[in-house]
PDB file of C-alpha atoms in Angstrom:
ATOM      1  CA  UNK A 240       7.906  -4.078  16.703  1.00 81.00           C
ATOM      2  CA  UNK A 241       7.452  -4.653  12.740  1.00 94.00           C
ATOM      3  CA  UNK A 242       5.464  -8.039  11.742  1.00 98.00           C
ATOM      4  CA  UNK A 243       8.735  -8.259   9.660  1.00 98.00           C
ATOM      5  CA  UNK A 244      11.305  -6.473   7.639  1.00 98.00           C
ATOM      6  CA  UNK A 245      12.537  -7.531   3.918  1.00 98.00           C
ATOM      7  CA  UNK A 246      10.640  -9.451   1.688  1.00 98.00           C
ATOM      8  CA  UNK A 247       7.133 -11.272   2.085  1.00 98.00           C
ATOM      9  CA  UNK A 248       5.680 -13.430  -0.590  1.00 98.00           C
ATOM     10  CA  UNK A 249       2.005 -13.364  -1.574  1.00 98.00           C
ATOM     11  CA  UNK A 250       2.261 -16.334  -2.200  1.00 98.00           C
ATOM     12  CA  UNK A 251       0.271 -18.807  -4.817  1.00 98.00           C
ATOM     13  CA  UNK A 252      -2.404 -21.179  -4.330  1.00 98.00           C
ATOM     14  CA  UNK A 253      -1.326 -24.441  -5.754  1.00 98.00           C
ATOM     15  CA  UNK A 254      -3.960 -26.062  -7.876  1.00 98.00           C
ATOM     16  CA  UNK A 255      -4.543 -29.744  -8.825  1.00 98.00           C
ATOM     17  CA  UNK A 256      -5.977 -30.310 -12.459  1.00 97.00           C
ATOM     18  CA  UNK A 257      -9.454 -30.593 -11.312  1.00 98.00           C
ATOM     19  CA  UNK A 258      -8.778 -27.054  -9.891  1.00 98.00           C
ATOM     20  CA  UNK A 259      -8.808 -28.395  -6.152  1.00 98.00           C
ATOM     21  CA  UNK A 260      -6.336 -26.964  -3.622  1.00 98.00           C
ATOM     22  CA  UNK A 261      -2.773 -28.976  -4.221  1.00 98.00           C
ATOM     23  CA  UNK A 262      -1.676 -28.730  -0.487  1.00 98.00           C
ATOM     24  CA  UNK A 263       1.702 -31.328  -0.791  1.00 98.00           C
ATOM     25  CA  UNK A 264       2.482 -28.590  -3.423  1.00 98.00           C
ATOM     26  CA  UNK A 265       1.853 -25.948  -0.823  1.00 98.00           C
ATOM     27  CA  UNK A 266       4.397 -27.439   1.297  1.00 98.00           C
ATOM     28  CA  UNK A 267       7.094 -27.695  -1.642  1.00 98.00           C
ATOM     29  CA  UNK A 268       6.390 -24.041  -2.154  1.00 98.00           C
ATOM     30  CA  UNK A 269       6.335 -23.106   1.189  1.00 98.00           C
ATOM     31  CA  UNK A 270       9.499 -24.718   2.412  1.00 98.00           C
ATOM     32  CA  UNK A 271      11.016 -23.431  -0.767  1.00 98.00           C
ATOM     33  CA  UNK A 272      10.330 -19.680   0.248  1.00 98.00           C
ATOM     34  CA  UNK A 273      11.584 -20.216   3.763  1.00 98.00           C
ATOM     35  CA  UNK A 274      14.855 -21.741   2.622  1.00 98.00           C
ATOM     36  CA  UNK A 275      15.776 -18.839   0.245  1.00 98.00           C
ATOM     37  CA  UNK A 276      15.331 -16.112   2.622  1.00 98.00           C
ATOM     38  CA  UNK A 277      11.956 -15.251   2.819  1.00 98.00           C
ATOM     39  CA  UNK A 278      10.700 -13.313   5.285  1.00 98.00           C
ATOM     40  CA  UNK A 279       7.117 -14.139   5.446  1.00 98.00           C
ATOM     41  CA  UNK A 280       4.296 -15.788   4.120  1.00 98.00           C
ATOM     42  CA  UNK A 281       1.030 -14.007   3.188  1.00 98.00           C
ATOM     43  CA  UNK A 282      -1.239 -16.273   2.150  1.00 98.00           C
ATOM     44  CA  UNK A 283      -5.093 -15.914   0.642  1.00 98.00           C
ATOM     45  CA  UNK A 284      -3.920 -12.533  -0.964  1.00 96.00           C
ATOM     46  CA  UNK A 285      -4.599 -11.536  -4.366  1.00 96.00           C
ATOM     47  CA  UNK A 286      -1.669 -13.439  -5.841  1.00 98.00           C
ATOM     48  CA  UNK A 287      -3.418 -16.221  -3.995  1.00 98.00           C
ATOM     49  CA  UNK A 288      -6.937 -16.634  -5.620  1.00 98.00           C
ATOM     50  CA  UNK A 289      -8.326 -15.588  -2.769  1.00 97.00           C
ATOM     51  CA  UNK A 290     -11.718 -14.222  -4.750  1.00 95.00           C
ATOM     52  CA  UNK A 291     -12.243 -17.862  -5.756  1.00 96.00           C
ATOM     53  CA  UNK A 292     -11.587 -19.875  -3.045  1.00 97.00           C
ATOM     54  CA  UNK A 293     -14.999 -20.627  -0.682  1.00 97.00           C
ATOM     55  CA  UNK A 294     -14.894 -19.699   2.662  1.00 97.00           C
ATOM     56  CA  UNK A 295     -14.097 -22.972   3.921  1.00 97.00           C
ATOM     57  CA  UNK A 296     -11.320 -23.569   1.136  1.00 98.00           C
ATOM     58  CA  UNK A 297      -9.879 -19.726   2.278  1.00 98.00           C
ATOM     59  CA  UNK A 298      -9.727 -21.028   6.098  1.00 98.00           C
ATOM     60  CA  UNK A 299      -8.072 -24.544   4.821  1.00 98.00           C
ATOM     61  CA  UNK A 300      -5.427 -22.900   3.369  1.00 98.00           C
ATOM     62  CA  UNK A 301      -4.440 -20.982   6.004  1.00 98.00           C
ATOM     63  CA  UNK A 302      -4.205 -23.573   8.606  1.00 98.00           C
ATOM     64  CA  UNK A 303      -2.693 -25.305   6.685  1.00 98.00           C
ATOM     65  CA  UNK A 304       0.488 -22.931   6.124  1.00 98.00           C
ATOM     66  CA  UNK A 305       0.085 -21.826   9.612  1.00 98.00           C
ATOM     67  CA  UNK A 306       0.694 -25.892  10.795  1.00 98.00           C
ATOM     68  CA  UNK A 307       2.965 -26.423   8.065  1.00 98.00           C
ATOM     69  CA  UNK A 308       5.113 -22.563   8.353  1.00 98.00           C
ATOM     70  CA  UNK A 309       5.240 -23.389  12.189  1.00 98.00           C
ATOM     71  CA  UNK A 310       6.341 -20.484  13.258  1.00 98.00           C
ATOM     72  CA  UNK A 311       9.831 -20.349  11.344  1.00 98.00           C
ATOM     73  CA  UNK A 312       8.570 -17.230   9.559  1.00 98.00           C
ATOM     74  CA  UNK A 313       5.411 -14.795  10.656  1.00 98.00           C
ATOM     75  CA  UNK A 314       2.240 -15.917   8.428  1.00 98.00           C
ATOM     76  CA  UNK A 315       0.064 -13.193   7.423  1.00 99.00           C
ATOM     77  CA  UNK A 316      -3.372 -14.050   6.457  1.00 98.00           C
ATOM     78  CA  UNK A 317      -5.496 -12.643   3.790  1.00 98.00           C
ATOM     79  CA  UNK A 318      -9.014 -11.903   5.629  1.00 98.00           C
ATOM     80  CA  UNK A 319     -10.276  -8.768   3.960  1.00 97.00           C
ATOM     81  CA  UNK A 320     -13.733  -8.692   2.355  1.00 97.00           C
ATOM     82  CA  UNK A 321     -16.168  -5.801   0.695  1.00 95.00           C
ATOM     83  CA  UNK A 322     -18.257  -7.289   3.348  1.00 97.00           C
ATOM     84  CA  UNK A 323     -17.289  -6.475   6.633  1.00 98.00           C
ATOM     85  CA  UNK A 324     -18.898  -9.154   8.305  1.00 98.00           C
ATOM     86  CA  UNK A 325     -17.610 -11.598   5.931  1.00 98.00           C
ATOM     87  CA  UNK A 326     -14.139 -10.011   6.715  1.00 98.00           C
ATOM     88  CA  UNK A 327     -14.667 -10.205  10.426  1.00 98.00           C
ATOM     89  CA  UNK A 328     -15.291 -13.721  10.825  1.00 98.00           C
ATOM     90  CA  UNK A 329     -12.223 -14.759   8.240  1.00 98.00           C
ATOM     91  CA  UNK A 330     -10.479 -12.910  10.313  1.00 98.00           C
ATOM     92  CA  UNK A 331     -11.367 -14.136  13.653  1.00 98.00           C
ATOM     93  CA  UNK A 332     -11.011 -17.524  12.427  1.00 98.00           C
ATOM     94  CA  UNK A 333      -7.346 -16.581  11.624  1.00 98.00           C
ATOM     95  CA  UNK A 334      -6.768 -15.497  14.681  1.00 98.00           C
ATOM     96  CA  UNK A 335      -7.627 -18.852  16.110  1.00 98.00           C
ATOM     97  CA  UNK A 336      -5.711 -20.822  13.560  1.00 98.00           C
ATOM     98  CA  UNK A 337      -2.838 -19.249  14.690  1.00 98.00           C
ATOM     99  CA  UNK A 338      -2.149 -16.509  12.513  1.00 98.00           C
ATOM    100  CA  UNK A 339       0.977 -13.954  13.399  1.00 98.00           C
ATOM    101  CA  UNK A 340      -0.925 -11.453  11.400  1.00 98.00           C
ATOM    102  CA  UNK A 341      -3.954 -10.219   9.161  1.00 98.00           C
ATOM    103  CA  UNK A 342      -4.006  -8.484   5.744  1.00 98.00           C
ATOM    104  CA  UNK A 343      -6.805  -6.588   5.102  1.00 98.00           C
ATOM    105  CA  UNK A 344      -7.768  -5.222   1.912  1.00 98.00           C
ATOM    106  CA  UNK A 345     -10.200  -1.868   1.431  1.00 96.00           C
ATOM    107  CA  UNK A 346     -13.504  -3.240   0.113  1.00 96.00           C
ATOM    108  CA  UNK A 347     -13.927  -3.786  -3.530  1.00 94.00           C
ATOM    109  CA  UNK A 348     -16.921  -3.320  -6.016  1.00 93.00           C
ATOM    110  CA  UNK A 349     -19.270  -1.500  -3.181  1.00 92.00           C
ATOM    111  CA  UNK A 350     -15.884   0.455  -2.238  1.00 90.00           C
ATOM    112  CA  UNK A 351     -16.672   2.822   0.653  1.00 95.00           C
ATOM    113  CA  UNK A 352     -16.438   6.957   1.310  1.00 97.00           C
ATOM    114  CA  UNK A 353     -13.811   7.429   3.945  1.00 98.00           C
ATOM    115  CA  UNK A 354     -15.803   7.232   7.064  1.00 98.00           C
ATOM    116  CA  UNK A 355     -16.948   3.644   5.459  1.00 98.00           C
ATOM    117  CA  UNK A 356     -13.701   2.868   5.256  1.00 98.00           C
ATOM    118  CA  UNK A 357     -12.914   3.635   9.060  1.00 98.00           C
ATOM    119  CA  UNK A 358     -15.948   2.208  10.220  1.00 98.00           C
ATOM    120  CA  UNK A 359     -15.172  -0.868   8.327  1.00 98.00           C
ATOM    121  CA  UNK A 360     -11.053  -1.408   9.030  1.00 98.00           C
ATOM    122  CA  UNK A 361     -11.962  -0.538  12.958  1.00 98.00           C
ATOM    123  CA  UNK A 362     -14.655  -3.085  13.362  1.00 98.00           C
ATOM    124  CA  UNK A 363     -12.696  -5.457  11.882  1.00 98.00           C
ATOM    125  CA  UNK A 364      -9.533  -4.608  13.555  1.00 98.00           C
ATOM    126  CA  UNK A 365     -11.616  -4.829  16.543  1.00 98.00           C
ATOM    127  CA  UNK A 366     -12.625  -7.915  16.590  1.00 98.00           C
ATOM    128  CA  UNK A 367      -9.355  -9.320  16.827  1.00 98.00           C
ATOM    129  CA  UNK A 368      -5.924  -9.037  19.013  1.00 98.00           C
ATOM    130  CA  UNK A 369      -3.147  -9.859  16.197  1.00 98.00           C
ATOM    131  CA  UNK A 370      -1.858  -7.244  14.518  1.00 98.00           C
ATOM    132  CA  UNK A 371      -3.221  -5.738  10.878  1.00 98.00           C
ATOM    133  CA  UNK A 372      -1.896  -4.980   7.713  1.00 98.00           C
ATOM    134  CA  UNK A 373      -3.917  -2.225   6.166  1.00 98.00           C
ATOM    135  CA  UNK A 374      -3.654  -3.306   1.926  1.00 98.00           C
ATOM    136  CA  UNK A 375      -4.615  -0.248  -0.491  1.00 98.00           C
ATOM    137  CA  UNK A 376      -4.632  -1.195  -3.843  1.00 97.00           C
ATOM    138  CA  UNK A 377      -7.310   1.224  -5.872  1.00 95.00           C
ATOM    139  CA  UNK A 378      -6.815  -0.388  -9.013  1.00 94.00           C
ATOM    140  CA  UNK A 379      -8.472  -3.518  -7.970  1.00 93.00           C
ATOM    141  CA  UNK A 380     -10.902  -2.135  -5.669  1.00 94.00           C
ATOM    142  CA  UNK A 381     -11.855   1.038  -6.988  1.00 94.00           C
ATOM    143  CA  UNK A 382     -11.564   2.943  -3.650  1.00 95.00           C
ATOM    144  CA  UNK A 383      -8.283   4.591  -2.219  1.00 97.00           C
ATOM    145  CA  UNK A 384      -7.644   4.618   1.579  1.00 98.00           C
ATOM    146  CA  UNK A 385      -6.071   7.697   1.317  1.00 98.00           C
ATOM    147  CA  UNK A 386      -3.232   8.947   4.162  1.00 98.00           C
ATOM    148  CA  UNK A 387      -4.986  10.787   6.651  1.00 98.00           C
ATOM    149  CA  UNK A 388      -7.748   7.688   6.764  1.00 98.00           C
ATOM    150  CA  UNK A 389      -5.282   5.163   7.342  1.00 98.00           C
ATOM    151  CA  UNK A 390      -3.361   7.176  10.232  1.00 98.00           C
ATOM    152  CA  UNK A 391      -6.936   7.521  11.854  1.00 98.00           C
ATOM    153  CA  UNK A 392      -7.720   3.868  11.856  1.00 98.00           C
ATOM    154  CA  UNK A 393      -4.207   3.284  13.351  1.00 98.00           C
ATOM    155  CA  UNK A 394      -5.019   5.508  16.205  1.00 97.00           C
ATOM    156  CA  UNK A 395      -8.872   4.023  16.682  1.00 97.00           C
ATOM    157  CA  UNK A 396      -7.098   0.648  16.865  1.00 98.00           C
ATOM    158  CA  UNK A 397      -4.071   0.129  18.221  1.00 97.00           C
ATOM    159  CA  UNK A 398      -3.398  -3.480  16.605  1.00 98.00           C
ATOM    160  CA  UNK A 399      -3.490  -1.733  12.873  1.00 98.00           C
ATOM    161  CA  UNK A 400       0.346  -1.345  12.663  1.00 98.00           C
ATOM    162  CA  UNK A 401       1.136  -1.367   8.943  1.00 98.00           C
ATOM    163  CA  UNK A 402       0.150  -0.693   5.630  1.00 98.00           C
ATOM    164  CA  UNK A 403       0.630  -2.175   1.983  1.00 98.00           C
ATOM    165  CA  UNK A 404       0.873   0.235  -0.204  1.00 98.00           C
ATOM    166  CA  UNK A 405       0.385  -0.569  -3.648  1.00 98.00           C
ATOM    167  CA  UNK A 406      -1.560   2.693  -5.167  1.00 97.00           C
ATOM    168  CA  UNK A 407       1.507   3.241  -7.395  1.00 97.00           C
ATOM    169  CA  UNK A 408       1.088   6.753  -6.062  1.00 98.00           C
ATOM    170  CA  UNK A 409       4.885   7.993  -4.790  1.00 98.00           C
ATOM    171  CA  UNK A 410       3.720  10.706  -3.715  1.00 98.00           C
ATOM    172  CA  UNK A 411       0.923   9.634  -1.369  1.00 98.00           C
ATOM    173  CA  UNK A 412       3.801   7.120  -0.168  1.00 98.00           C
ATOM    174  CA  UNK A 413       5.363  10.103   1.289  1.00 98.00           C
ATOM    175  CA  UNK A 414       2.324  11.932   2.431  1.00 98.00           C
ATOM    176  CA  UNK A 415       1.537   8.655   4.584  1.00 98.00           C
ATOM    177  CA  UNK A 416       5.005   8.575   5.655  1.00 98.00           C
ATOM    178  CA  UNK A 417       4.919  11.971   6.813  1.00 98.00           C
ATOM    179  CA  UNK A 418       1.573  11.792   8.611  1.00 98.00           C
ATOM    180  CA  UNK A 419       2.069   8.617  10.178  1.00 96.00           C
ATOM    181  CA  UNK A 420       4.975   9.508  11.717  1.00 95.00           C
ATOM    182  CA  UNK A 421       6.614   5.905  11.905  1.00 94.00           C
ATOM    183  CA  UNK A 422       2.831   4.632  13.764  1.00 96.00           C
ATOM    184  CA  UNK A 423       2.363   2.911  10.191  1.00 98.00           C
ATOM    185  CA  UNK A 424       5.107   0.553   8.964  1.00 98.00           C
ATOM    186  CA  UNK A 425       4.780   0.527   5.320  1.00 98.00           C
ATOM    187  CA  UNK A 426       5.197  -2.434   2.825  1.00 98.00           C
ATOM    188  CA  UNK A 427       5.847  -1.811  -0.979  1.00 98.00           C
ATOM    189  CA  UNK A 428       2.784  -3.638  -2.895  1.00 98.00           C
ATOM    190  CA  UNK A 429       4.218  -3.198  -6.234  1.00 98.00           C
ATOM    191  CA  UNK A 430       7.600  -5.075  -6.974  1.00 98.00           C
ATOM    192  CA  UNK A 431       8.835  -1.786  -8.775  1.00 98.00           C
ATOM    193  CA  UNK A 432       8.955   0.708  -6.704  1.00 98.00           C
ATOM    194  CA  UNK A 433      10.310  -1.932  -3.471  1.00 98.00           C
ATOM    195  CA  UNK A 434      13.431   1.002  -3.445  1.00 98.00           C
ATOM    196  CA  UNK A 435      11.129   4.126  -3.879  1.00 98.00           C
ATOM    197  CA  UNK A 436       8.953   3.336  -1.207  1.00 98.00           C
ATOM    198  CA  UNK A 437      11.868   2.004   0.974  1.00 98.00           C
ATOM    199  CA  UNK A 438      13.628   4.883   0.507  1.00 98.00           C
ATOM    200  CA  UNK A 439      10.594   6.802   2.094  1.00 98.00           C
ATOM    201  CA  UNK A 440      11.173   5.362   5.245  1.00 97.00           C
ATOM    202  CA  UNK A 441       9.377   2.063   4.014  1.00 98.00           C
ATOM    203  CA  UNK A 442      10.561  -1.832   5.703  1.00 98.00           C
ATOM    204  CA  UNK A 443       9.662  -3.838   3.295  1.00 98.00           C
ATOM    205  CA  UNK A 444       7.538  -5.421   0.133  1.00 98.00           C
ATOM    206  CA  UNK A 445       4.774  -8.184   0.022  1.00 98.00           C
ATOM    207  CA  UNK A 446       5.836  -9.173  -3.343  1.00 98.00           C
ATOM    208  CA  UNK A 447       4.503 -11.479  -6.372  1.00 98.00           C
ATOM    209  CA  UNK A 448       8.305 -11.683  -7.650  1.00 98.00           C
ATOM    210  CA  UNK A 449       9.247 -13.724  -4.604  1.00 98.00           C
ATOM    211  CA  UNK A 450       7.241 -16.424  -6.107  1.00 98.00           C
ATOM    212  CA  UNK A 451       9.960 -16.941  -8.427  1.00 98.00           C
ATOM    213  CA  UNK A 452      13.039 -15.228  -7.096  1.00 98.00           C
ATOM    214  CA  UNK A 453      12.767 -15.073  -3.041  1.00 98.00           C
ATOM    215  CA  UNK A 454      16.710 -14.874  -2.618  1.00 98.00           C
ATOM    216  CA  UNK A 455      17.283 -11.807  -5.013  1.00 98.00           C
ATOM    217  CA  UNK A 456      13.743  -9.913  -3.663  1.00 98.00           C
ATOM    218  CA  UNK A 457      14.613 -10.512   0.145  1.00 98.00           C
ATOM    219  CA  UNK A 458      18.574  -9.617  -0.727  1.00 98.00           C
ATOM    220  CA  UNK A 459      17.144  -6.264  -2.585  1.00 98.00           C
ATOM    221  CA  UNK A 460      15.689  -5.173   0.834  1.00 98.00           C
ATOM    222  CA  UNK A 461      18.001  -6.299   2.952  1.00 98.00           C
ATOM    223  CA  UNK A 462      20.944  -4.182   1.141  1.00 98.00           C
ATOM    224  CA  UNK A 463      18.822  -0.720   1.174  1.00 98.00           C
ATOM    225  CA  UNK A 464      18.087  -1.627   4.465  1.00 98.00           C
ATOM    226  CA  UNK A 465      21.576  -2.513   5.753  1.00 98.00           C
ATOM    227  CA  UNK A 466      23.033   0.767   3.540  1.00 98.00           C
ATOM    228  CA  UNK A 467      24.393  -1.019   0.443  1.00 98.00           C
ATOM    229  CA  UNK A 468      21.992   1.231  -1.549  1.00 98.00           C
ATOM    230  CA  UNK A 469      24.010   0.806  -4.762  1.00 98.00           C
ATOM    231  CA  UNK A 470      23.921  -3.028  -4.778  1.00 98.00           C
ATOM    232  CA  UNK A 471      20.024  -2.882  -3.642  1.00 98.00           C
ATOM    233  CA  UNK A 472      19.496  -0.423  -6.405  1.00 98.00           C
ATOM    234  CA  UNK A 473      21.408  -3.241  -8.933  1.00 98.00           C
ATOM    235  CA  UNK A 474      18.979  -5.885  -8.230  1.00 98.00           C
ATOM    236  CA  UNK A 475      15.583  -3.759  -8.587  1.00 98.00           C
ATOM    237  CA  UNK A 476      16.625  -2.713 -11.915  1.00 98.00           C
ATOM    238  CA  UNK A 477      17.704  -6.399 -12.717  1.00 98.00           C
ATOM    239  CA  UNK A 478      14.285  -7.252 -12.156  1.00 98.00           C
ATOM    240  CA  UNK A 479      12.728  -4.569 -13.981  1.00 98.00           C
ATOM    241  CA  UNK A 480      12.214  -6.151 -17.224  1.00 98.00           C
ATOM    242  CA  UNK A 481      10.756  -9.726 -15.226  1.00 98.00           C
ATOM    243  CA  UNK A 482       8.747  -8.098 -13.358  1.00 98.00           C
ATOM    244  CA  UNK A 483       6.929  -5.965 -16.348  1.00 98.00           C
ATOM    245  CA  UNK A 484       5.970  -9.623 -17.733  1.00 98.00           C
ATOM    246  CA  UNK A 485       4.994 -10.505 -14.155  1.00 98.00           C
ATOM    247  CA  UNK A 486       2.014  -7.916 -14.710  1.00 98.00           C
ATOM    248  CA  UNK A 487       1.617  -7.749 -18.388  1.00 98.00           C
ATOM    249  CA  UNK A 488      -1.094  -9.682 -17.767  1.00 98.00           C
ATOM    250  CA  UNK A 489      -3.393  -9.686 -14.551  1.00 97.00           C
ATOM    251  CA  UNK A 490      -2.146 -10.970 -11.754  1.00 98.00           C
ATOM    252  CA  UNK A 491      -1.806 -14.142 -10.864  1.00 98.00           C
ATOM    253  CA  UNK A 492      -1.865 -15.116 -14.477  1.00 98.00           C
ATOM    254  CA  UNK A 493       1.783 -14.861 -15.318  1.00 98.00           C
ATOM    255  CA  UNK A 494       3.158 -15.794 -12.121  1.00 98.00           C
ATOM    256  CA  UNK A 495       1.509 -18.981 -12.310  1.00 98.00           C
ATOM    257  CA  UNK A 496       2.596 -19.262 -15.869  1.00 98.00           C
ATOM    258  CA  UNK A 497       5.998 -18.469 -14.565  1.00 98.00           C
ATOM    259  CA  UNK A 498       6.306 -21.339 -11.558  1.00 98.00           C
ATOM    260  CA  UNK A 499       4.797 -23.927 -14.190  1.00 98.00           C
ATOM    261  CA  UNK A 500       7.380 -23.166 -16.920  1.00 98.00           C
ATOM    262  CA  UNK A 501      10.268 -22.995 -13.802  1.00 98.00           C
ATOM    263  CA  UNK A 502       8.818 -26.888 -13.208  1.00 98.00           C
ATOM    264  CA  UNK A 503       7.019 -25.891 -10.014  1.00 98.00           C
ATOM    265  CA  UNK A 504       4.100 -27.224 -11.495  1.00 98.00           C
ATOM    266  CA  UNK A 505       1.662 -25.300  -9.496  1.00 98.00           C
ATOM    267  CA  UNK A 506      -1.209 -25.820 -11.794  1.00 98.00           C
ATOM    268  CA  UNK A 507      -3.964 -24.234 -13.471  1.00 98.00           C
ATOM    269  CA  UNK A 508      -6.301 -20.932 -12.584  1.00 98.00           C
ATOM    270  CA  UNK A 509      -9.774 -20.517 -11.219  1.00 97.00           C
ATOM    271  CA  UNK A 510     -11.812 -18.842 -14.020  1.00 97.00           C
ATOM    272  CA  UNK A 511     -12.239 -15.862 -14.383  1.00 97.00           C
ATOM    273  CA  UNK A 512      -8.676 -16.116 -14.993  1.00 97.00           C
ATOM    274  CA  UNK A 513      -7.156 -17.794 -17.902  1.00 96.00           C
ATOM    275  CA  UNK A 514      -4.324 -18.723 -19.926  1.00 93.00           C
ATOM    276  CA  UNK A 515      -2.244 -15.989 -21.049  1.00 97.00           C
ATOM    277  CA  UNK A 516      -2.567 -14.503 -24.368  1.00 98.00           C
ATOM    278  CA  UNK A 517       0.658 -16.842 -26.614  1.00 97.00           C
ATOM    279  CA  UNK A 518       3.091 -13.256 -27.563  1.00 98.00           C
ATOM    280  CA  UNK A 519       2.821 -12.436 -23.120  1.00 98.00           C
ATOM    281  CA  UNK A 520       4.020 -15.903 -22.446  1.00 98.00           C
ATOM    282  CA  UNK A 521       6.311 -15.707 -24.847  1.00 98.00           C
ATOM    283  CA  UNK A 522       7.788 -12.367 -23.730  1.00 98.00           C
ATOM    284  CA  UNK A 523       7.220 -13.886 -20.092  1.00 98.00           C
ATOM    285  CA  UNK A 524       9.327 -16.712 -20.794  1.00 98.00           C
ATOM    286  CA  UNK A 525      11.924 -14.718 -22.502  1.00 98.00           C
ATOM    287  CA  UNK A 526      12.327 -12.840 -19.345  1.00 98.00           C
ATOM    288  CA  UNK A 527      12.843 -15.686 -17.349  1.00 98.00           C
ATOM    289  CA  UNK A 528      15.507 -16.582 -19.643  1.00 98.00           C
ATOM    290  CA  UNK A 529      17.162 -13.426 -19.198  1.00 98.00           C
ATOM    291  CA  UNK A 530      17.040 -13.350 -15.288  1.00 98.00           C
ATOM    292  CA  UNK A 531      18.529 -16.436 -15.124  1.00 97.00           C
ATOM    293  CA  UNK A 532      15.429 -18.746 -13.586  1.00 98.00           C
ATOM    294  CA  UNK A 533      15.219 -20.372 -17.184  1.00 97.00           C
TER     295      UNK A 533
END
């Protein structure tokens, strides 16, 4: 049975001005999601800050959403590491705050050959009971899980049901598809291609655009999934141009941007990142405009 189908948000980190976690916000946010059709929350991703947030702030945050979700929608916690004891105990400490699932990135900086990779998503995987979302994303990390080493960690461990796929890479979308032979449920990780990948046999997206339009990112699943393919098709390319400003920038940057000029008010970044460069906000805000959220 999928962790879910449709539309997951990685969902922000809410700061306070002196850059401390804004947890009342996380509740606005959260409840927010949950009322316009989300499908789940994935929290401590990327889009999260996860990188900058200390071990203790990482496991805050996700009790907290797990308490304050309570089980109205699965939460799926961000526990991967380049260390794979570091990712072992985040993730055994999700497991006992009560998280429906984990989201484990490939390790990043030291990357890994493809044995690494195995050895490292199995004794991870291991060391838990909830089920695991594998999360490729090679232009962060620097190190591919490529098909055939993703369908062998899902048979060395049987809780590794998924994958997020966000290499950009169609056509090892379909390769994985093929090989995995449905043991893999697949997750778009890149907002523009949510109808590619879906229409490779994929359930779903863990998307940044959800921060600022759940209802029309959940709805763009839920058509291809339900048939309307036309319609679904209609809302990704309505997003298109959004979505470009989304990432014009590195992520989080704009989306933060984004929720703050919305009047979400979800705060600053954790340096490294920074304020956007003035001509992407403006063409970010201009965007917003012409989706209708401004």
């Amino acid at each position: 049975m999928a962790i879910f189908k449709g539309a997951g948000v990685a969902i922000v980190t809410p700061m306070n001005e002196d850059l401390s976690v804004n947890y009342d916000k996380f509740a606005e946010i959260i409840d927010e999601q949950i009322a316009n059709g989300t499908d789940a929350i994935i929290v401590c991703g990327t889009t999260g800050e996860a990188a900058t947030l200390s071990h203790e702030e990482h496991l805050d945050c996700i009790r907290f959403a797990v308490k304050h979700v309570n089980k109205r929608v699965p939460v799926i916690a961000g526990t991967g590491s380049n260390c794979t004891e570091t990712a072992i105990y985040l993730s055994t400490e999700a497991e006992k705050a009560g998280a429906d699932a984990l989201l484990l990135v490939s390790p990043y900086y030291n990357k890994a050959t493809q044995k690494g990779l195995v050895e490292h998503f199995a004794d991870t995987a291991n060391s838990v009971k909830i089920p695991c979302i594998l999360y490729n994303v090679p232009s962060r990390t620097g190190c591919n899980i490529l098909p055939k080493t993703a369908v062998k960690i899902a048979e060395l461990c049987s809780n590794v049901v998924a994958i997020k796929e966000a290499s950009g890479n169609l056509s090892q979308v379909a390769e994985l598809a093929a090989l995995s032979k449905g043991r893999l449920d697949i997750y778009s990780g890149n907002d523009d291609q949510v109808l590619p990948v879906l229409s490779l046999g994929g359930i779903g997206v863990i998307s940044v655009l959800s921060n600022v339009a759940p209802k029309q990112t959940h709805d763009m699943v839920m058509e291809f999934l339900n048939g309307n393919v036309k319609e679904a098709t209609k809302l990704q390319l309505d997003a298109i141009d959004l979505i470009g400003s989304l990432f014009c920038e590195v992520n989080p940057i704009p989306v933060k941007v984004a929720m703050n000029l919305m009047g979400k008010n979800v705060g600053p970044l954790r340096k490294p990142l920074c304020q956007m460069e003035e001509a992407n906000e403006l063409r970010l805000k201009k965007s917003l405009e012409n989706y209708g959220l401004l």
